[in-house]
Each structure stands twice: as C-alpha cells, then as structure tokens.
CSV table of C-alpha atoms in Angstrom, one decimal:
chain,number,residue,atom,x,y,z
S,1,MET,CA,-0.2,0.1,0.0
S,2,THR,CA,1.5,3.5,-0.8
S,3,SER,CA,1.8,5.8,1.6
S,4,LEU,CA,2.0,9.8,1.2
S,5,ALA,CA,4.1,12.6,3.0
S,6,TRP,CA,4.0,16.3,2.6
S,7,ILE,CA,7.3,17.9,2.7
S,8,LEU,CA,7.2,21.6,3.8
S,9,ILE,CA,10.3,23.6,2.4
S,10,SER,CA,12.0,26.7,3.2
S,11,CYS,CA,14.6,27.6,0.4
S,12,GLU,CA,17.8,29.8,0.2
S,13,PRO,CA,16.4,33.4,-1.1
S,14,GLY,CA,16.5,33.5,-4.8
S,15,ARG,CA,16.7,29.4,-5.4
S,16,GLU,CA,12.9,28.8,-5.3
S,17,ARG,CA,13.0,27.8,-9.2
S,18,ASP,CA,16.0,25.7,-9.1
S,19,VAL,CA,14.7,23.7,-6.1
S,20,TYR,CA,11.6,23.4,-7.7
S,21,LEU,CA,12.8,21.8,-11.1
S,22,GLN,CA,15.4,19.5,-8.8
S,23,LEU,CA,12.3,18.5,-6.9
S,24,LEU,CA,10.6,17.5,-10.0
S,25,ASP,CA,13.3,15.2,-10.9
S,26,ILE,CA,13.0,13.0,-8.0
S,27,PRO,CA,10.6,10.1,-8.9
S,28,VAL,CA,8.3,9.6,-5.7
S,29,VAL,CA,7.6,13.4,-5.7
S,30,SER,CA,4.1,13.4,-7.3
S,31,GLU,CA,3.5,17.1,-7.0
S,32,VAL,CA,5.4,20.5,-5.8
S,33,SER,CA,3.6,23.7,-5.2
S,34,ILE,CA,5.4,27.0,-4.4
S,35,VAL,CA,3.5,28.9,-1.8
S,36,TYR,CA,3.2,32.6,-0.1
S,37,GLY,CA,4.3,32.8,3.6
S,38,GLU,CA,6.7,31.6,6.0
S,39,LEU,CA,7.3,28.4,4.0
S,40,ASP,CA,8.0,28.8,0.0
S,41,MET,CA,6.9,25.3,-1.2
S,42,VAL,CA,5.0,22.2,-0.3
S,43,ALA,CA,5.8,18.8,-2.1
S,44,ARG,CA,4.1,15.6,-2.0
S,45,ILE,CA,6.1,12.2,-1.9
S,46,ASP,CA,4.6,8.8,-2.4
S,47,PHE,CA,6.1,6.0,-0.7
S,48,GLU,CA,6.0,2.3,-0.3
S,49,SER,CA,7.8,2.0,3.2
S,50,GLU,CA,9.4,3.9,6.1
S,51,LYS,CA,12.7,2.7,4.6
S,52,GLN,CA,12.1,4.0,1.3
S,53,MET,CA,10.9,7.3,2.8
S,54,SER,CA,13.8,7.9,4.9
S,55,LYS,CA,16.0,7.4,1.9
S,56,ILE,CA,13.8,10.1,0.0
S,57,LEU,CA,14.6,12.4,3.0
S,58,ILE,CA,18.1,11.7,4.0
S,59,GLU,CA,19.5,11.0,0.6
S,60,ASP,CA,17.7,12.5,-2.0
S,61,MET,CA,16.4,15.7,-0.7
S,62,ARG,CA,19.6,16.6,1.0
S,63,ASN,CA,21.2,16.5,-2.3
S,64,VAL,CA,18.8,19.4,-3.8
S,65,LYS,CA,20.9,22.1,-3.7
S,66,GLY,CA,19.1,25.4,-2.4
S,67,ILE,CA,16.7,23.7,0.3
S,68,ARG,CA,17.5,25.7,3.8
S,69,LYS,CA,15.0,23.6,6.0
S,70,THR,CA,12.3,20.9,5.6
S,71,GLU,CA,9.4,19.5,7.5
S,72,THR,CA,7.8,16.2,6.9
S,73,LEU,CA,4.2,15.6,7.7
S,74,ILE,CA,3.2,11.8,7.3
S,75,ALA,CA,-0.7,11.3,6.1
S,76,VAL,CA,-2.3,8.9,8.2
S,77,GLU,CA,-5.8,6.9,7.7
S,78,VAL,CA,-8.3,8.2,10.3
C-alpha cells in the first residue's frame, strides 16, 4: 500500500525555481507547489515503506541544492 507525506520546504533566497525543478526530477515526488507565507513550497511524496521514505528524505532531499529547511508531515488514515 502506498503512503504519502507532505514536505514543507524553506529555500535559500532566490533559489526557489532551482529547488522546484530539482524536486520534480525525483521520481517519488508527485507534486510540488510554490506557496506564499513562512515557507516557500510544499512537495508531495508517495512511498511504499518507512525505509523508502527515509532514503528520500535523507539522501534525495539533502542533495537538492538550495533547500534550507524541511518539515515532514506523514498522512494517516482515521
């Protein structure tokens, strides 16, 4: 079963477009939106396991140049 998480992203000033394009190149990133407010963008990732999610966050997201900070919100069923 596929799970999903929303990644709240703060970028280095002026790097929003670069980050946006790099995120779209990550296969499990299904959606990226640039937003107004405290944060710069929100990305949706779809993953099969916690191990895969950890790899995405630790390896893939950390390699995106221009990301300053992230916060991960994992969706749950109620």
